[in-house]
PDB file of C-alpha atoms in Angstrom:
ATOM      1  CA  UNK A   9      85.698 -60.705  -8.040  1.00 59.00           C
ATOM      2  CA  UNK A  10      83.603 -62.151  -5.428  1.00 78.00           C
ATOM      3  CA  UNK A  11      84.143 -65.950  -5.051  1.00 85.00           C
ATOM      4  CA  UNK A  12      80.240 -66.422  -3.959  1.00 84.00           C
ATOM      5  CA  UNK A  13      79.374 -65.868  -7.983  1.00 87.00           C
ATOM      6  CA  UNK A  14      80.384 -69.109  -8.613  1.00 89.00           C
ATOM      7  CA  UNK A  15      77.579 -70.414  -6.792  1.00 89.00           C
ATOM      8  CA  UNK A  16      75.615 -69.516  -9.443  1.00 91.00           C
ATOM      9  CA  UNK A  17      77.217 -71.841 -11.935  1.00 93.00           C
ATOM     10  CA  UNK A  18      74.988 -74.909  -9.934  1.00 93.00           C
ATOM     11  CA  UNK A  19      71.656 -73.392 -12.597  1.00 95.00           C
ATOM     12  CA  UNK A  20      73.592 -75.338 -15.246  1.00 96.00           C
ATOM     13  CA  UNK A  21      72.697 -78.574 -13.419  1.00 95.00           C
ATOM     14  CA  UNK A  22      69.105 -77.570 -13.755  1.00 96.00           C
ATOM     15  CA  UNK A  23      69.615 -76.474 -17.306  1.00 96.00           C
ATOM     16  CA  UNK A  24      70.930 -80.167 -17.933  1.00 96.00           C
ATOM     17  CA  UNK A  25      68.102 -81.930 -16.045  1.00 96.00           C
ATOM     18  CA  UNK A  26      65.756 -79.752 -18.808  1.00 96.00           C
ATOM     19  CA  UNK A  27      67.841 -80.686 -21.264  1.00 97.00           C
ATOM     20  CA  UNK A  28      67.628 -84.620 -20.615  1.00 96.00           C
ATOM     21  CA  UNK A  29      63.855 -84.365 -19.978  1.00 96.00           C
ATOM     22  CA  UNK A  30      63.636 -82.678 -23.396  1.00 96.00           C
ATOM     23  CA  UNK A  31      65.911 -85.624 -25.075  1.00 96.00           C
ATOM     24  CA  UNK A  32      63.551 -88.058 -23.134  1.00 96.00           C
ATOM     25  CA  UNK A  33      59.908 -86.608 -24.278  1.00 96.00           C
ATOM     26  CA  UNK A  34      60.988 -86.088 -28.028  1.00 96.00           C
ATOM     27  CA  UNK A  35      62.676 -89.980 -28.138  1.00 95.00           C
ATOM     28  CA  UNK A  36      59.210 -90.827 -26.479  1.00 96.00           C
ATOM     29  CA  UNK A  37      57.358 -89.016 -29.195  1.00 96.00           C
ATOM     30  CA  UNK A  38      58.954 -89.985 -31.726  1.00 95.00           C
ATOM     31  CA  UNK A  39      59.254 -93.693 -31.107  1.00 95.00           C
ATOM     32  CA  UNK A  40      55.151 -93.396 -31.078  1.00 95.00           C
ATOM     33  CA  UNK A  41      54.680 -90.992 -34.183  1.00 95.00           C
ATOM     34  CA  UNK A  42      56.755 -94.080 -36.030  1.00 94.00           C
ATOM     35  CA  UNK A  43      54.791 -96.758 -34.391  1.00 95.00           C
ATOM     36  CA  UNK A  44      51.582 -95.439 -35.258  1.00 95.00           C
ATOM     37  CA  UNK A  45      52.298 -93.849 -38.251  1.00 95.00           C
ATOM     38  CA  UNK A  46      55.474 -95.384 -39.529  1.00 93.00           C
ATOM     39  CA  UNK A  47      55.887 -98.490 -42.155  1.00 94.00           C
ATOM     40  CA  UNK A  48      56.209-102.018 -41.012  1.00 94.00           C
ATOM     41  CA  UNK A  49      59.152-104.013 -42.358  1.00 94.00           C
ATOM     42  CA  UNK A  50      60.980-107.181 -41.568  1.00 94.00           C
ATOM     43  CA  UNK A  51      64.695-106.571 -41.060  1.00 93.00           C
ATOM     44  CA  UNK A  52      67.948-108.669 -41.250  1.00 93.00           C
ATOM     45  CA  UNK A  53      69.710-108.980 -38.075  1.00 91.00           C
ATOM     46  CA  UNK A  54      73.378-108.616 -39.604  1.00 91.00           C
ATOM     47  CA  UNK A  55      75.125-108.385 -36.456  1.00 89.00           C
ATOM     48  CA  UNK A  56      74.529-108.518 -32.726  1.00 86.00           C
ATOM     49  CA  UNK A  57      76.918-108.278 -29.974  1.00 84.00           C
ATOM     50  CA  UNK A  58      76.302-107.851 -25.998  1.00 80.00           C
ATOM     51  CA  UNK A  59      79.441-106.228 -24.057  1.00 77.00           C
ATOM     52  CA  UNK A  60      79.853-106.167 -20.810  1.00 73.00           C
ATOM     53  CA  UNK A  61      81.579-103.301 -19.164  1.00 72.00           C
ATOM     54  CA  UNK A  62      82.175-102.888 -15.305  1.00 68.00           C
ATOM     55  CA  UNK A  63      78.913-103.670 -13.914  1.00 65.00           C
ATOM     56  CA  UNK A  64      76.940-102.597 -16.892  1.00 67.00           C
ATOM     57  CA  UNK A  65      75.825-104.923 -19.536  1.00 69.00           C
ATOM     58  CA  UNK A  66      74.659-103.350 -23.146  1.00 76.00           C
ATOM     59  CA  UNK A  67      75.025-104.197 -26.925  1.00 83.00           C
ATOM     60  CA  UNK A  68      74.141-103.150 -30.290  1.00 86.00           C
ATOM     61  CA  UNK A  69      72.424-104.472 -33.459  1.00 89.00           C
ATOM     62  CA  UNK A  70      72.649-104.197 -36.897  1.00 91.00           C
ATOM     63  CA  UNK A  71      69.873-104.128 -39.131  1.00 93.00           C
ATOM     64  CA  UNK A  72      69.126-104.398 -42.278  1.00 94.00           C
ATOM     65  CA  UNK A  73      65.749-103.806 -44.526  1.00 94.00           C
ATOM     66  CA  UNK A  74      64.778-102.186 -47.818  1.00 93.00           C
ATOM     67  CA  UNK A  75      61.847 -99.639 -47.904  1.00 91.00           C
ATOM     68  CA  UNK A  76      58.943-100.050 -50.507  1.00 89.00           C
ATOM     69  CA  UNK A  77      61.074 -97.108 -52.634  1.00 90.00           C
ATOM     70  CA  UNK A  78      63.833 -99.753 -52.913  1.00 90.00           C
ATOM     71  CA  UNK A  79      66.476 -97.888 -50.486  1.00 91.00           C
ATOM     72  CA  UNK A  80      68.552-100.220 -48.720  1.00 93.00           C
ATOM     73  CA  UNK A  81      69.232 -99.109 -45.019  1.00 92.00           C
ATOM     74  CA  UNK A  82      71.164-100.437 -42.635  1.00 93.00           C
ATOM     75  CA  UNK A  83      71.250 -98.918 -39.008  1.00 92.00           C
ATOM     76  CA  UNK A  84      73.116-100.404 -35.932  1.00 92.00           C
ATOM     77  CA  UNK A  85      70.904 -99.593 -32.851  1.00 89.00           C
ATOM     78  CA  UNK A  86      72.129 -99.761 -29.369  1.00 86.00           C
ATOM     79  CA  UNK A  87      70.275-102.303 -27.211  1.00 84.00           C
ATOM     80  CA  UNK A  88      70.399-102.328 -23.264  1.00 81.00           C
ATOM     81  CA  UNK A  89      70.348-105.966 -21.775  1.00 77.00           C
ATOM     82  CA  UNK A  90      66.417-106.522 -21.649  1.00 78.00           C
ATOM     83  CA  UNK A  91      66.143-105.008 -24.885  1.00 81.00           C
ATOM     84  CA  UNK A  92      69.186-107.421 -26.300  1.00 79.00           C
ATOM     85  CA  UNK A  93      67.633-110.979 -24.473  1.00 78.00           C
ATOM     86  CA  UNK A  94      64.256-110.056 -26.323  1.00 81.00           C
ATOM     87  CA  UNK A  95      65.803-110.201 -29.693  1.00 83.00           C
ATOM     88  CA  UNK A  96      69.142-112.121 -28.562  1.00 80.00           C
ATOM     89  CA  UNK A  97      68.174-115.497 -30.965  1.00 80.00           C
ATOM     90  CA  UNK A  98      66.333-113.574 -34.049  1.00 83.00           C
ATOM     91  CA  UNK A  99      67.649-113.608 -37.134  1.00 89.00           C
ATOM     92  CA  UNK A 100      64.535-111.551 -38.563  1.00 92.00           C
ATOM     93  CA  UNK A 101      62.899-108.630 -36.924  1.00 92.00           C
ATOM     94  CA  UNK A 102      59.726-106.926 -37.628  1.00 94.00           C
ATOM     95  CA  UNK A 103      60.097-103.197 -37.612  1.00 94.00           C
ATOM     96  CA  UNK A 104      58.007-100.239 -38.098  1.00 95.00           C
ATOM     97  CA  UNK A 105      60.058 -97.426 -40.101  1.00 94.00           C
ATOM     98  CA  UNK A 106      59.393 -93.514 -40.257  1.00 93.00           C
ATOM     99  CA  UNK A 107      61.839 -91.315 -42.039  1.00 90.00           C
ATOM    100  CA  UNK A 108      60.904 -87.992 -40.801  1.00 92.00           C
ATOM    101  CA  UNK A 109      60.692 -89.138 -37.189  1.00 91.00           C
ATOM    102  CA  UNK A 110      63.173 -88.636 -34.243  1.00 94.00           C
ATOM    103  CA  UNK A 111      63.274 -92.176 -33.789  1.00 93.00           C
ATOM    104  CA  UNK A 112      62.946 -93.474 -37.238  1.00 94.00           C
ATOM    105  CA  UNK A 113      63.204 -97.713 -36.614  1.00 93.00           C
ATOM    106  CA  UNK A 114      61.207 -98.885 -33.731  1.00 93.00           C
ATOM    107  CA  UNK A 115      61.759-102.321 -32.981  1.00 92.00           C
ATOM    108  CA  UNK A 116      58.275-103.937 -32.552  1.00 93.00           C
ATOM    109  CA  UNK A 117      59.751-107.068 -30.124  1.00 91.00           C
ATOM    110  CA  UNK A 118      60.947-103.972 -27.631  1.00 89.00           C
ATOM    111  CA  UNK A 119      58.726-101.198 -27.854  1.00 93.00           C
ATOM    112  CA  UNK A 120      56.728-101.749 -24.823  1.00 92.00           C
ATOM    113  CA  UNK A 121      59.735-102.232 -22.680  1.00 91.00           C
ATOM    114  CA  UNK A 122      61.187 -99.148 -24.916  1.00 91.00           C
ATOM    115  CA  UNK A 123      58.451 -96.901 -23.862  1.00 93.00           C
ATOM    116  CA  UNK A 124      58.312 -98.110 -19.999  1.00 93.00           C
ATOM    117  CA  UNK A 125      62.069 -97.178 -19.804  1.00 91.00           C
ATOM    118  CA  UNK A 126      61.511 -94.174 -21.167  1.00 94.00           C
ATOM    119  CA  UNK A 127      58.639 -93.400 -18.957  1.00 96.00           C
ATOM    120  CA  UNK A 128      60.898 -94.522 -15.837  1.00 95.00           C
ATOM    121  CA  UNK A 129      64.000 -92.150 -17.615  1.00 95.00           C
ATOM    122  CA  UNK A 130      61.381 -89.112 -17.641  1.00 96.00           C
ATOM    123  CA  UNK A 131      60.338 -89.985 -14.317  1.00 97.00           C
ATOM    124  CA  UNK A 132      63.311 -89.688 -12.780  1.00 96.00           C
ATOM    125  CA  UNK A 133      64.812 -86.763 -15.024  1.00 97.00           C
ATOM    126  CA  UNK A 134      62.070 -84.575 -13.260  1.00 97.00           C
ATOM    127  CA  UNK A 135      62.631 -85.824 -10.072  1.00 97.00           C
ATOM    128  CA  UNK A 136      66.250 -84.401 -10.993  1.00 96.00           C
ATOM    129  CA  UNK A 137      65.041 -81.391 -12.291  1.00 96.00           C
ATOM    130  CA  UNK A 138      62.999 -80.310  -9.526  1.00 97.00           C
ATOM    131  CA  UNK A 139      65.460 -81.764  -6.723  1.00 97.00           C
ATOM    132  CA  UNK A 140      68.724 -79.586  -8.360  1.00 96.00           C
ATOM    133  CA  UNK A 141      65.889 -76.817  -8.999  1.00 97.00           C
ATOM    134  CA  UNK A 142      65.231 -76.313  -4.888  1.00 97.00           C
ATOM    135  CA  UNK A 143      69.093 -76.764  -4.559  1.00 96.00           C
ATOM    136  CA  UNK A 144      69.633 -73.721  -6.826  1.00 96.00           C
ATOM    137  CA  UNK A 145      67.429 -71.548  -5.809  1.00 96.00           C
ATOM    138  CA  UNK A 146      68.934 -71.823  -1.812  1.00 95.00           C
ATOM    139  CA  UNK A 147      72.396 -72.253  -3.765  1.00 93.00           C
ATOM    140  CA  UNK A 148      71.426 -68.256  -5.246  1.00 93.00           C
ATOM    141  CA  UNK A 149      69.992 -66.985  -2.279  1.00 94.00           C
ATOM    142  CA  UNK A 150      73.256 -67.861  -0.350  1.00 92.00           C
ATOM    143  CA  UNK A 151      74.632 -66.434  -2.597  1.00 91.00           C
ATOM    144  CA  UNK A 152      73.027 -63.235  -2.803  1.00 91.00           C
ATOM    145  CA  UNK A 153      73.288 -62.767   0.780  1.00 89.00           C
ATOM    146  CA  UNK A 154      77.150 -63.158   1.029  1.00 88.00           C
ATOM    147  CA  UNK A 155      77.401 -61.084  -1.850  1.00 86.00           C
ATOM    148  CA  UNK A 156      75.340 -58.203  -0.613  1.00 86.00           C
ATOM    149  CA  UNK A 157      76.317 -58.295   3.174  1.00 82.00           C
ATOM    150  CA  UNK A 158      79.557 -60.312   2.936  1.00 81.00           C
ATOM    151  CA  UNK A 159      80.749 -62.698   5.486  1.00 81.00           C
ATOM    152  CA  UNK A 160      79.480 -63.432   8.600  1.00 79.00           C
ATOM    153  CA  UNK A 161      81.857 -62.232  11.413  1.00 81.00           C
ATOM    154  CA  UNK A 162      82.973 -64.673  13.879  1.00 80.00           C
ATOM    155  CA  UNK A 163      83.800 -63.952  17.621  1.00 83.00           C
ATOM    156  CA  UNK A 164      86.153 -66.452  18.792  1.00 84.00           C
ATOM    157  CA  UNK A 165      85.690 -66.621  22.900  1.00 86.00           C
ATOM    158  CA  UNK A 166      89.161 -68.367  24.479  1.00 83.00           C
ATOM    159  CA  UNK A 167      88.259 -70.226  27.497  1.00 82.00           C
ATOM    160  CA  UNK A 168      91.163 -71.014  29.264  1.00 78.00           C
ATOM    161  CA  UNK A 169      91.860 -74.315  30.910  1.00 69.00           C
ATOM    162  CA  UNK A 170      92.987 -72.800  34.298  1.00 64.00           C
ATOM    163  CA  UNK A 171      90.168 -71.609  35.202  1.00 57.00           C
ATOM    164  CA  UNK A 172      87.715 -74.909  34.149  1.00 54.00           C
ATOM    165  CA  UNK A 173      89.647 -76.664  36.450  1.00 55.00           C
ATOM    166  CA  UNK A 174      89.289 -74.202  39.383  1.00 55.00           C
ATOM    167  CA  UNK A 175      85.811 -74.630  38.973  1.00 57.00           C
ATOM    168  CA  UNK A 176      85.400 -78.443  38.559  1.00 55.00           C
ATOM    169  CA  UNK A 177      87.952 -78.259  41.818  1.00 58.00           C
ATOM    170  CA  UNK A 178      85.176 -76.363  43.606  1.00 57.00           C
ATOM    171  CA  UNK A 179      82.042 -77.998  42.804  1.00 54.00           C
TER     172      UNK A 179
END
């Protein structure tokens, strides 16, 4: 087997970048379809933590509500560190709640910020795309060439030393 077919793995970094960007637009979709069309509660902050890990900083919460049908849920949600200082000292958070939705709890403290970082995630997913997109399309044509015509052929040329110096000797 040709070792130039491997090059044509680098279309599953593409395939991820479409992935990601699909993740993105239906967490940005859904987090609207339950704003707008969702419940609004007030949940029970049961417990918060921030961690710090390396140079990244993140935590969770844990809420806690019941729904007009008398269900009681309770969801931990994972907070980055602008999302966490919003709610940091709140023992009570208003929420807007949609079952059927991707995103079922929106947070109402952090949903601008929410939907800015998902705007800047998106943003830079399809940079991604379209970057690893051009790489794999020169990445298969490469390819294609080595497979169809093989490998260039070198001509190595030995110069000898001897004969540079006669020359530099001359001038």
């Amino acid at each position: 087997m040709n070792k130039y077919y491997f090059i044509y793995l680098i279309w599953l970094l593409p395939l991820y970048f479409l992935y990601q960007f699909g993740y993105q637009a239906t967490t940005y979709f859904g987090l609207q379809d339950s704003f707008e069309n969702g419940t609004s509660y007030v949940a029970t902050v049961i417990d918060f933590d921030v961690k710090q890990i390396a140079a990244q900083t993140n935590g969770y919460v844990v809420i806690e509500f019941t729904t007009s049908d008398d269900e009681v849920i309770t969801e931990q949600l994972g907070l980055p560190v602008q999302m966490a200082q919003v709610i940091m000292d709140s023992e009570l958070i208003p929420i807007r709640y949609l079952a059927d939705s991707f995103k079922p709890i929106v947070l109402m403290p952090t949903y601008d910020l929410q939907q800015s970082v998902i705007k800047v995630n998106l943003g830079v997913t399809a940079i991604g795309l379209v970057v690893t997109i051009i790489i794999a399309l020169y990445g298969s044509r490469f390819a294609a060439k080595r497979i169809k015509y093989g490998e260039e052929k070198l001509d190595i040329v030995r110069i000898d030393k001897n004969e540079d110096s006669e020359e530099n000797e001359k001038a």
